[in-house]
Short mmCIF file of C-alpha atoms in Angstrom, two decimals:
data_model
loop_
_atom_site.label_atom_id
_atom_site.label_comp_id
_atom_site.label_asym_id
_atom_site.label_seq_id
_atom_site.Cartn_x
_atom_site.Cartn_y
_atom_site.Cartn_z
CA MET A 65 -15.94 23.08 -16.42
CA SER A 66 -13.24 25.39 -15.02
CA GLU A 67 -10.01 23.97 -13.68
CA THR A 68 -11.00 24.97 -10.13
CA GLY A 69 -14.37 23.24 -10.46
CA ARG A 70 -12.73 20.14 -11.92
CA ASP A 71 -10.20 20.03 -9.06
CA ARG A 72 -12.99 20.35 -6.51
CA ARG A 73 -14.92 17.52 -8.15
CA GLU A 74 -11.81 15.31 -8.21
CA ALA A 75 -11.08 16.13 -4.57
CA TRP A 76 -14.56 15.06 -3.46
CA ARG A 77 -14.33 11.96 -5.65
CA ALA A 78 -11.05 10.94 -4.00
CA ALA A 79 -12.23 11.80 -0.46
CA LEU A 80 -15.49 9.84 -0.79
CA ALA A 81 -13.72 6.86 -2.37
CA CYS A 82 -11.23 6.74 0.50
CA MET A 83 -14.07 7.17 2.99
CA VAL A 84 -15.79 4.08 1.56
CA THR A 85 -12.44 2.28 1.45
CA LEU A 86 -11.85 2.83 5.18
CA ALA A 87 -15.47 1.89 5.92
CA VAL A 88 -14.84 -1.50 4.29
CA ALA A 89 -11.30 -2.12 5.58
CA MET A 90 -11.78 -0.83 9.12
CA GLY A 91 -15.51 -0.82 9.83
CA LEU A 92 -16.22 -4.19 8.22
CA GLY A 93 -12.83 -5.87 8.03
CA ARG A 94 -11.70 -5.09 11.59
CA PHE A 95 -14.78 -4.32 13.62
CA ALA A 96 -17.51 -6.60 12.22
CA PHE A 97 -16.34 -9.05 14.89
CA THR A 98 -17.78 -6.82 17.65
CA PRO A 99 -21.50 -7.23 16.76
CA MET A 100 -20.95 -10.81 15.55
CA LEU A 101 -19.27 -11.98 18.77
CA PRO A 102 -22.44 -12.10 20.95
CA ILE A 103 -24.21 -14.06 18.21
CA MET A 104 -21.38 -16.60 18.06
CA LEU A 105 -21.35 -16.80 21.87
CA HIS A 106 -25.12 -17.41 21.91
CA GLU A 107 -24.77 -20.15 19.29
CA GLY A 108 -22.12 -21.84 21.43
CA LYS A 109 -19.46 -21.58 18.73
CA LEU A 110 -17.12 -19.60 20.98
CA GLU A 111 -16.42 -19.00 24.63
CA LEU A 112 -15.64 -15.48 25.79
CA ALA A 113 -11.93 -16.14 26.32
CA ALA A 114 -11.66 -17.63 22.82
CA GLY A 115 -13.38 -14.55 21.44
CA GLY A 116 -10.73 -12.42 23.14
CA VAL A 117 -8.01 -14.48 21.45
CA LEU A 118 -9.59 -13.99 18.01
CA ALA A 119 -9.86 -10.24 18.64
CA SER A 120 -6.21 -10.03 19.69
CA LEU A 121 -5.12 -12.03 16.63
CA ASN A 122 -6.84 -9.43 14.47
CA TYR A 123 -5.07 -6.62 16.31
CA LEU A 124 -1.77 -8.51 16.04
CA GLY A 125 -2.31 -8.66 12.28
CA TYR A 126 -2.99 -4.92 12.23
CA PHE A 127 0.20 -4.29 14.19
CA LEU A 128 2.31 -6.37 11.80
CA GLY A 129 0.62 -4.85 8.77
CA ALA A 130 1.32 -1.32 10.02
CA VAL A 131 5.02 -1.90 10.70
CA THR A 132 5.60 -3.55 7.29
CA CYS A 133 4.03 -0.80 5.16
CA ALA A 134 7.26 1.13 4.65
CA ALA A 135 8.94 -1.98 3.19
CA ILE A 136 6.30 -2.49 0.48
CA GLY A 137 7.17 -1.14 -2.96
CA VAL A 138 3.78 -1.60 -4.63
CA LYS A 139 1.53 1.12 -6.07
CA ALA A 140 -0.95 2.42 -3.53
CA SER A 141 -3.90 1.84 -5.84
CA THR A 142 -2.88 -1.81 -6.28
CA MET A 143 -2.50 -2.29 -2.54
CA VAL A 144 -5.88 -0.70 -1.85
CA ARG A 145 -7.73 -2.76 -4.45
CA GLY A 146 -6.05 -6.01 -3.44
CA GLY A 147 -6.62 -5.36 0.25
CA LEU A 148 -10.29 -4.54 -0.27
CA VAL A 149 -10.99 -7.70 -2.26
CA ALA A 150 -9.11 -9.77 0.32
CA THR A 151 -11.15 -8.15 3.12
CA ALA A 152 -14.44 -9.10 1.47
CA LEU A 153 -13.28 -12.68 0.90
CA LEU A 154 -12.09 -12.98 4.50
CA LEU A 155 -15.48 -11.84 5.79
CA ILE A 156 -17.22 -14.49 3.69
CA GLY A 157 -14.67 -17.04 4.85
CA MET A 158 -15.74 -16.46 8.47
CA GLY A 159 -19.18 -17.73 7.49
CA LEU A 160 -18.00 -20.67 5.37
CA LEU A 161 -15.32 -22.08 7.67
CA HIS A 162 -16.10 -23.46 11.11
CA SER A 163 -12.91 -24.24 13.05
CA PHE A 164 -11.29 -21.99 15.61
CA THR A 165 -7.93 -22.33 13.84
CA SER A 166 -9.35 -21.18 10.51
CA TRP A 167 -11.11 -18.26 12.20
CA GLY A 168 -7.81 -17.28 13.84
CA VAL A 169 -6.02 -17.25 10.48
CA LEU A 170 -8.84 -15.26 8.87
CA ARG A 171 -8.98 -12.66 11.64
CA TRP A 172 -5.18 -12.30 11.68
CA THR A 173 -5.10 -11.83 7.90
CA ALA A 174 -8.00 -9.36 8.04
CA GLY A 175 -5.93 -7.30 10.50
CA VAL A 176 -2.97 -7.19 8.12
CA MET A 177 -5.22 -6.19 5.21
CA SER A 178 -6.94 -3.43 7.19
CA ALA A 179 -3.59 -1.90 8.15
CA TRP A 180 -2.28 -1.99 4.60
CA VAL A 181 -5.45 -0.51 3.16
CA PHE A 182 -5.63 2.17 5.87
CA VAL A 183 -2.06 3.33 5.31
CA PHE A 184 -2.03 3.20 1.50
CA ALA A 185 -5.53 4.63 1.06
CA SER A 186 -4.71 7.46 3.48
CA GLY A 187 -1.52 8.26 1.61
CA TRP A 188 -3.24 8.09 -1.78
CA GLY A 189 -6.20 10.17 -0.65
CA LEU A 190 -4.25 12.87 1.17
CA ARG A 191 -1.90 13.21 -1.79
CA ARG A 192 -4.88 13.66 -4.15
CA LEU A 193 -6.40 16.28 -1.84
CA ALA A 194 -3.10 18.17 -1.74
CA GLU A 195 -2.87 18.05 -5.55
CA THR A 196 -6.40 19.44 -5.87
CA ASN A 197 -5.93 22.11 -3.17
CA ALA A 198 -8.56 20.61 -0.86
CA PRO A 199 -6.66 19.38 2.24
CA THR A 200 -9.61 20.19 4.55
CA LEU A 201 -11.52 17.26 3.03
CA GLY A 202 -9.15 14.95 4.93
CA GLY A 203 -11.75 14.78 7.68
CA VAL A 204 -14.20 13.24 5.22
CA ILE A 205 -11.79 10.35 4.62
CA TYR A 206 -11.55 9.57 8.34
CA THR A 207 -15.31 9.39 8.81
CA GLY A 208 -15.07 6.06 6.94
CA PRO A 209 -14.29 3.86 9.98
CA GLY A 210 -17.28 5.32 11.84
CA ILE A 211 -19.62 4.75 8.89
CA GLY A 212 -18.37 1.17 8.57
CA ILE A 213 -18.78 0.53 12.31
CA ALA A 214 -22.35 1.86 12.18
CA MET A 215 -23.10 -0.43 9.22
CA THR A 216 -21.70 -3.50 10.96
CA GLY A 217 -23.67 -2.71 14.09
CA LEU A 218 -26.99 -2.25 12.32
CA LEU A 219 -26.63 -4.92 9.62
CA GLY A 220 -24.54 -7.47 11.52
CA GLY A 221 -27.15 -7.93 14.22
CA ALA A 222 -29.99 -8.03 11.70
CA LEU A 223 -28.26 -10.54 9.41
CA GLY A 224 -27.18 -12.55 12.44
CA ARG A 225 -30.80 -13.39 13.23
CA TRP A 226 -30.39 -16.00 10.50
CA GLY A 227 -27.22 -17.23 12.19
CA SER A 228 -23.63 -16.01 12.36
CA GLU A 229 -22.81 -17.68 9.03
CA ALA A 230 -25.43 -15.57 7.25
CA GLY A 231 -24.18 -12.48 9.08
CA TRP A 232 -20.56 -12.91 8.01
CA ILE A 233 -21.44 -13.80 4.42
CA GLY A 234 -23.89 -10.90 4.17
CA LEU A 235 -21.26 -8.43 5.36
CA GLY A 236 -18.78 -9.85 2.86
CA LEU A 237 -21.27 -9.38 0.01
CA LEU A 238 -21.94 -5.82 1.20
CA ALA A 239 -18.18 -5.20 1.09
CA PHE A 240 -18.03 -6.43 -2.53
CA ALA A 241 -20.92 -4.11 -3.48
CA LEU A 242 -19.16 -1.09 -1.96
CA ILE A 243 -15.86 -2.03 -3.60
CA ALA A 244 -17.56 -2.15 -7.01
CA VAL A 245 -18.81 1.42 -6.57
CA ILE A 246 -15.33 2.90 -5.93
CA TRP A 247 -13.14 0.53 -7.95
CA ARG A 248 -12.55 2.85 -10.92
CA VAL A 249 -11.62 5.85 -8.77
CA PHE A 250 -8.27 4.23 -8.03
CA ASP A 251 -7.36 4.19 -11.74
CA ASP A 252 -5.89 7.69 -11.46
CA GLY A 253 -3.44 9.49 -9.21
CA GLN A 254 -1.22 6.45 -8.79
CA LEU A 255 1.04 6.71 -5.75
CA ALA A 256 3.90 4.35 -5.02
CA LEU A 257 5.40 3.87 -1.58
CA SER A 258 8.81 2.36 -2.01
CA LYS A 259 11.72 1.56 0.24
CA GLY A 260 13.68 4.32 -1.43
CA ALA A 261 10.92 6.87 -0.88
CA ALA A 262 10.60 5.84 2.74
CA SER A 263 14.32 6.17 3.33
CA VAL A 264 14.43 9.59 1.69
CA ALA A 265 11.46 10.73 3.77
CA ASP A 266 13.18 9.65 6.95
CA SER A 267 16.56 11.13 6.16
CA GLY A 268 17.90 14.45 7.24
CA ALA A 269 15.74 14.83 10.35
CA THR A 270 17.45 16.71 13.14
CA ALA A 271 15.82 16.37 16.55
CA THR A 272 16.65 18.34 19.67
CA ARG A 273 16.86 16.70 23.07
CA THR A 274 13.42 18.09 23.95
CA ASP A 275 11.96 16.79 20.70
CA ARG A 276 13.35 13.32 21.40
CA SER A 277 11.80 13.40 24.87
CA ASP A 278 8.44 14.49 23.41
CA ALA A 279 8.65 11.71 20.82
CA ILE A 280 9.19 9.10 23.55
CA TRP A 281 6.18 10.44 25.45
CA LEU A 282 4.06 10.34 22.31
CA VAL A 283 4.94 6.72 21.53
CA SER A 284 4.47 5.59 25.13
CA LEU A 285 1.17 7.36 25.79
CA TYR A 286 -0.33 6.47 22.41
CA GLY A 287 -0.18 2.83 23.50
CA LEU A 288 -2.44 3.67 26.47
CA ALA A 289 -5.09 4.87 23.99
CA GLY A 290 -4.96 1.54 22.16
CA PHE A 291 -5.42 -0.38 25.41
CA GLY A 292 -8.00 2.01 26.87
CA TYR A 293 -10.59 1.95 24.10
CA ILE A 294 -10.22 -1.58 22.73
CA ILE A 295 -11.90 -3.50 25.56
CA THR A 296 -15.14 -1.58 25.06
CA ALA A 297 -14.72 -1.57 21.28
CA THR A 298 -14.37 -5.36 21.24
CA PHE A 299 -16.96 -6.37 23.81
CA LEU A 300 -19.52 -3.52 23.95
CA PRO A 301 -22.57 -5.56 22.85
CA VAL A 302 -21.61 -8.38 25.24
CA ILE A 303 -21.12 -5.92 28.12
CA ALA A 304 -24.43 -4.20 27.40
CA ARG A 305 -26.33 -7.49 27.21
CA GLN A 306 -24.96 -8.52 30.59
CA ALA A 307 -26.14 -5.24 32.11
CA LEU A 308 -29.48 -5.07 30.27
CA PRO A 309 -30.74 -8.66 29.92
CA GLY A 310 -33.76 -9.01 27.66
CA SER A 311 -33.43 -5.47 26.27
CA SER A 312 -33.16 -4.78 22.54
CA TRP A 313 -30.99 -1.70 23.14
CA PRO A 314 -27.58 -3.45 23.38
CA ASP A 315 -27.62 -3.96 19.60
CA TYR A 316 -27.68 -0.19 19.05
CA PHE A 317 -24.83 1.02 21.25
CA TRP A 318 -22.13 -0.19 18.82
CA PRO A 319 -23.62 1.61 15.77
CA LEU A 320 -24.04 4.67 18.01
CA PHE A 321 -20.31 4.50 18.74
CA GLY A 322 -19.66 4.41 14.97
CA LEU A 323 -21.95 7.36 14.26
CA ALA A 324 -20.19 9.39 16.95
CA VAL A 325 -16.86 8.86 15.13
CA ILE A 326 -18.14 10.86 12.14
CA PRO A 327 -18.55 14.32 13.73
CA GLY A 328 -15.44 13.66 15.83
CA ALA A 329 -13.35 13.13 12.70
CA LEU A 330 -14.75 16.23 10.98
CA ILE A 331 -14.25 18.43 14.04
CA GLY A 332 -10.78 17.04 14.74
CA ALA A 333 -9.64 17.71 11.17
CA ARG A 334 -10.63 21.36 11.54
CA ALA A 335 -8.85 21.94 14.86
CA PRO A 336 -6.54 24.96 14.31
CA THR A 337 -2.93 23.92 13.75
CA HIS A 338 -1.68 26.38 16.40
CA TRP A 339 -3.56 24.47 19.13
CA ASP A 340 -1.16 22.22 21.02
CA ASN A 341 -1.66 18.58 20.02
CA ARG A 342 -0.69 17.29 23.47
CA LEU A 343 -3.46 19.32 25.11
CA LEU A 344 -5.93 18.12 22.46
CA LEU A 345 -4.86 14.53 23.13
CA ALA A 346 -5.26 15.07 26.89
CA VAL A 347 -8.85 16.24 26.37
CA ALA A 348 -9.63 13.38 23.94
CA TYR A 349 -8.23 10.76 26.33
CA ALA A 350 -10.27 12.23 29.20
CA LEU A 351 -13.47 12.05 27.14
CA GLN A 352 -12.82 8.40 26.30
CA ALA A 353 -12.02 7.61 29.94
CA LEU A 354 -15.34 9.14 30.99
CA GLY A 355 -17.13 7.13 28.29
CA VAL A 356 -15.63 3.88 29.58
CA VAL A 357 -16.44 4.70 33.22
CA LEU A 358 -20.08 5.48 32.41
CA SER A 359 -20.73 1.88 31.35
CA VAL A 360 -19.60 0.77 34.83
CA VAL A 361 -21.11 3.39 37.13
CA TRP A 362 -24.28 4.02 35.09
CA PRO A 363 -25.16 0.67 33.42
CA THR A 364 -28.47 1.86 31.99
CA ILE A 365 -29.67 2.65 28.48
CA VAL A 366 -28.81 6.33 28.97
CA GLY A 367 -25.42 5.54 30.52
CA PHE A 368 -24.39 3.20 27.68
CA ALA A 369 -25.64 5.71 25.09
CA PHE A 370 -23.60 8.60 26.52
CA GLY A 371 -20.64 6.27 27.05
CA SER A 372 -20.75 5.17 23.40
CA LEU A 373 -20.86 8.79 22.22
CA LEU A 374 -17.96 9.87 24.44
CA LEU A 375 -15.85 6.88 23.40
CA GLY A 376 -16.61 7.27 19.69
CA MET A 377 -16.20 11.00 19.11
CA PRO A 378 -12.46 11.16 19.90
CA PHE A 379 -11.69 7.80 18.23
CA THR A 380 -10.17 8.97 14.94
CA ALA A 381 -9.50 12.48 16.29
CA ILE A 382 -6.87 10.92 18.58
CA THR A 383 -5.14 9.46 15.54
CA LEU A 384 -5.26 12.81 13.71
CA PHE A 385 -3.78 14.68 16.70
CA ALA A 386 -1.05 12.07 17.18
CA VAL A 387 -0.05 12.28 13.51
CA ARG A 388 -0.03 16.08 13.75
CA GLU A 389 2.22 15.90 16.80
CA ALA A 390 4.60 13.54 15.00
CA ARG A 391 4.79 15.98 12.09
CA ARG A 392 5.47 18.85 14.52
CA LEU A 393 8.43 16.92 15.91
CA ARG A 394 9.80 15.45 12.67
CA GLY A 395 8.27 17.47 9.83
CA ASN A 396 8.30 15.64 6.51
CA ALA A 397 10.47 12.94 8.11
CA ALA A 398 7.68 11.90 10.50
CA ALA A 399 7.02 8.49 8.92
CA GLY A 400 9.31 6.63 11.31
CA LEU A 401 7.83 8.24 14.42
CA ILE A 402 4.28 7.59 13.16
CA GLY A 403 5.26 3.97 12.65
CA TYR A 404 6.57 3.62 16.20
CA ALA A 405 3.45 5.28 17.61
CA THR A 406 1.20 3.00 15.54
CA ALA A 407 3.12 -0.02 16.80
CA SER A 408 2.64 1.14 20.41
CA TYR A 409 -1.07 1.61 19.79
CA GLY A 410 -1.20 -1.85 18.25
CA VAL A 411 0.43 -3.44 21.30
CA GLY A 412 -2.20 -1.82 23.50
CA GLN A 413 -4.95 -3.25 21.29
CA ILE A 414 -3.44 -6.74 21.42
CA VAL A 415 -3.09 -6.75 25.21
CA GLY A 416 -6.60 -5.39 25.91
CA PRO A 417 -8.77 -8.39 24.90
CA LEU A 418 -6.22 -10.90 26.22
CA PHE A 419 -6.41 -9.16 29.61
CA ALA A 420 -10.17 -8.53 29.68
CA ALA A 421 -11.79 -11.69 28.30
CA PRO A 422 -10.31 -14.30 30.68
CA LEU A 423 -10.86 -12.01 33.68
CA ALA A 424 -14.48 -11.32 32.68
CA GLN A 425 -15.12 -15.03 32.09
CA ARG A 426 -13.67 -15.87 35.51
CA THR A 427 -15.53 -13.15 37.43
CA GLY A 428 -18.68 -12.97 35.33
CA SER A 429 -18.27 -9.21 34.81
CA PHE A 430 -16.32 -6.71 32.73
CA GLU A 431 -16.35 -4.17 35.57
CA LEU A 432 -12.70 -4.56 36.61
CA PRO A 433 -11.24 -4.66 33.06
CA LEU A 434 -13.23 -1.54 32.15
CA LEU A 435 -12.04 0.34 35.24
CA VAL A 436 -8.43 -0.58 34.39
CA ALA A 437 -9.00 0.64 30.81
CA ALA A 438 -10.48 3.93 32.06
CA ALA A 439 -7.54 4.35 34.45
CA ALA A 440 -5.10 3.86 31.56
CA LEU A 441 -6.85 6.58 29.53
CA ALA A 442 -7.01 8.90 32.52
CA LEU A 443 -3.28 8.37 33.15
CA GLY A 444 -2.54 9.18 29.52
CA SER A 445 -4.64 12.35 29.76
CA VAL A 446 -2.85 13.54 32.89
CA LEU A 447 0.62 12.79 31.50
CA PHE A 448 -0.08 14.57 28.20
CA ALA A 449 -1.27 17.58 30.20
CA VAL A 450 1.91 17.46 32.32
CA VAL A 451 4.17 17.27 29.25
CA TRP A 452 2.27 20.18 27.68
CA SER A 453 2.55 22.24 30.88
CA LYS A 454 6.30 21.62 31.14
CA SER A 455 6.82 22.67 27.54
CA ARG A 456 4.99 25.94 28.19
CA ARG A 457 7.26 26.67 31.15
CA LEU A 458 10.35 25.97 29.05
CA VAL A 459 9.12 28.34 26.36
CA ALA A 460 8.42 31.02 28.98
CA VAL A 461 11.95 30.67 30.34
#
């Protein structure tokens, strides 16, 4: 086999392994709770407000995991493998343990693991793609969360018919099976992220006053995306069951959301680099805002289906555009800005369920929380468009 052919094969091997990795860490580890929540509510194991607390604990774990990545001096392959095994065990633990406290610890820890795996697998995979001259395969990696979400939606509900314990344990066993398939891929291309490397990456960056202003806008508005999508992403099956009592369709809107992530990631990765990221973010936020609103103003099978598609397609594309914008502002020293933006996004995710669940339990409806979430996304869209417009005028001057 020629060197070019061997590089292409290695690139696909790395991209697919990281795709499966993110499917396990994000799709199963973080978002399995979404299809399992209505089952646990039906069994009387949780009340809605308590479900919101468990969701926020998971997002708190993700937040803390994201902000601690730069301080970890362990090989990426070791972090990925350890995080994946921990994720599978934590899923099984949700089925074996039965107290709210233990569930809180498990969901918090699963959030930390998903952040670590996401960051280290992304770094490992993108480095391998750069080494093999196949950077466009990055979009394949970021289809992983959508594939995992689709799996949890389709399998979680099916397994849950035997009870939530069987659902959680079944998803954990599925995670172990997927981990076994990709385990050996992480033998090669070892990548270490150390404190020294992080400090070198962040040194020497010179930012203009305009760049600093743009960075503040990016961090602030990225938090609105975290808040705006997470209420639907956490409670979609519950919301749909309230609107469509007795229908079998609510079990399919969550996997539809996951499937929509896949083309969104592939399209987003191929967006030309000369397109302004702030305008792309404005469009993506607007699409998600429309998706959230549809579940309120058009609470039918068709409305929820279109809403799920519009919410899912920009999901990972928003992350890609935000990272691209951070690199535009900071170049190779963008790690710090990406960390701040991720932290802002994480705060939005934490606040969302804590705001929505008690209000929905008190009023009997998610209508008001969803409208607030849509307004947050719409505000972010407008402000990104304003910042983009101002920058164009400055360039013209």
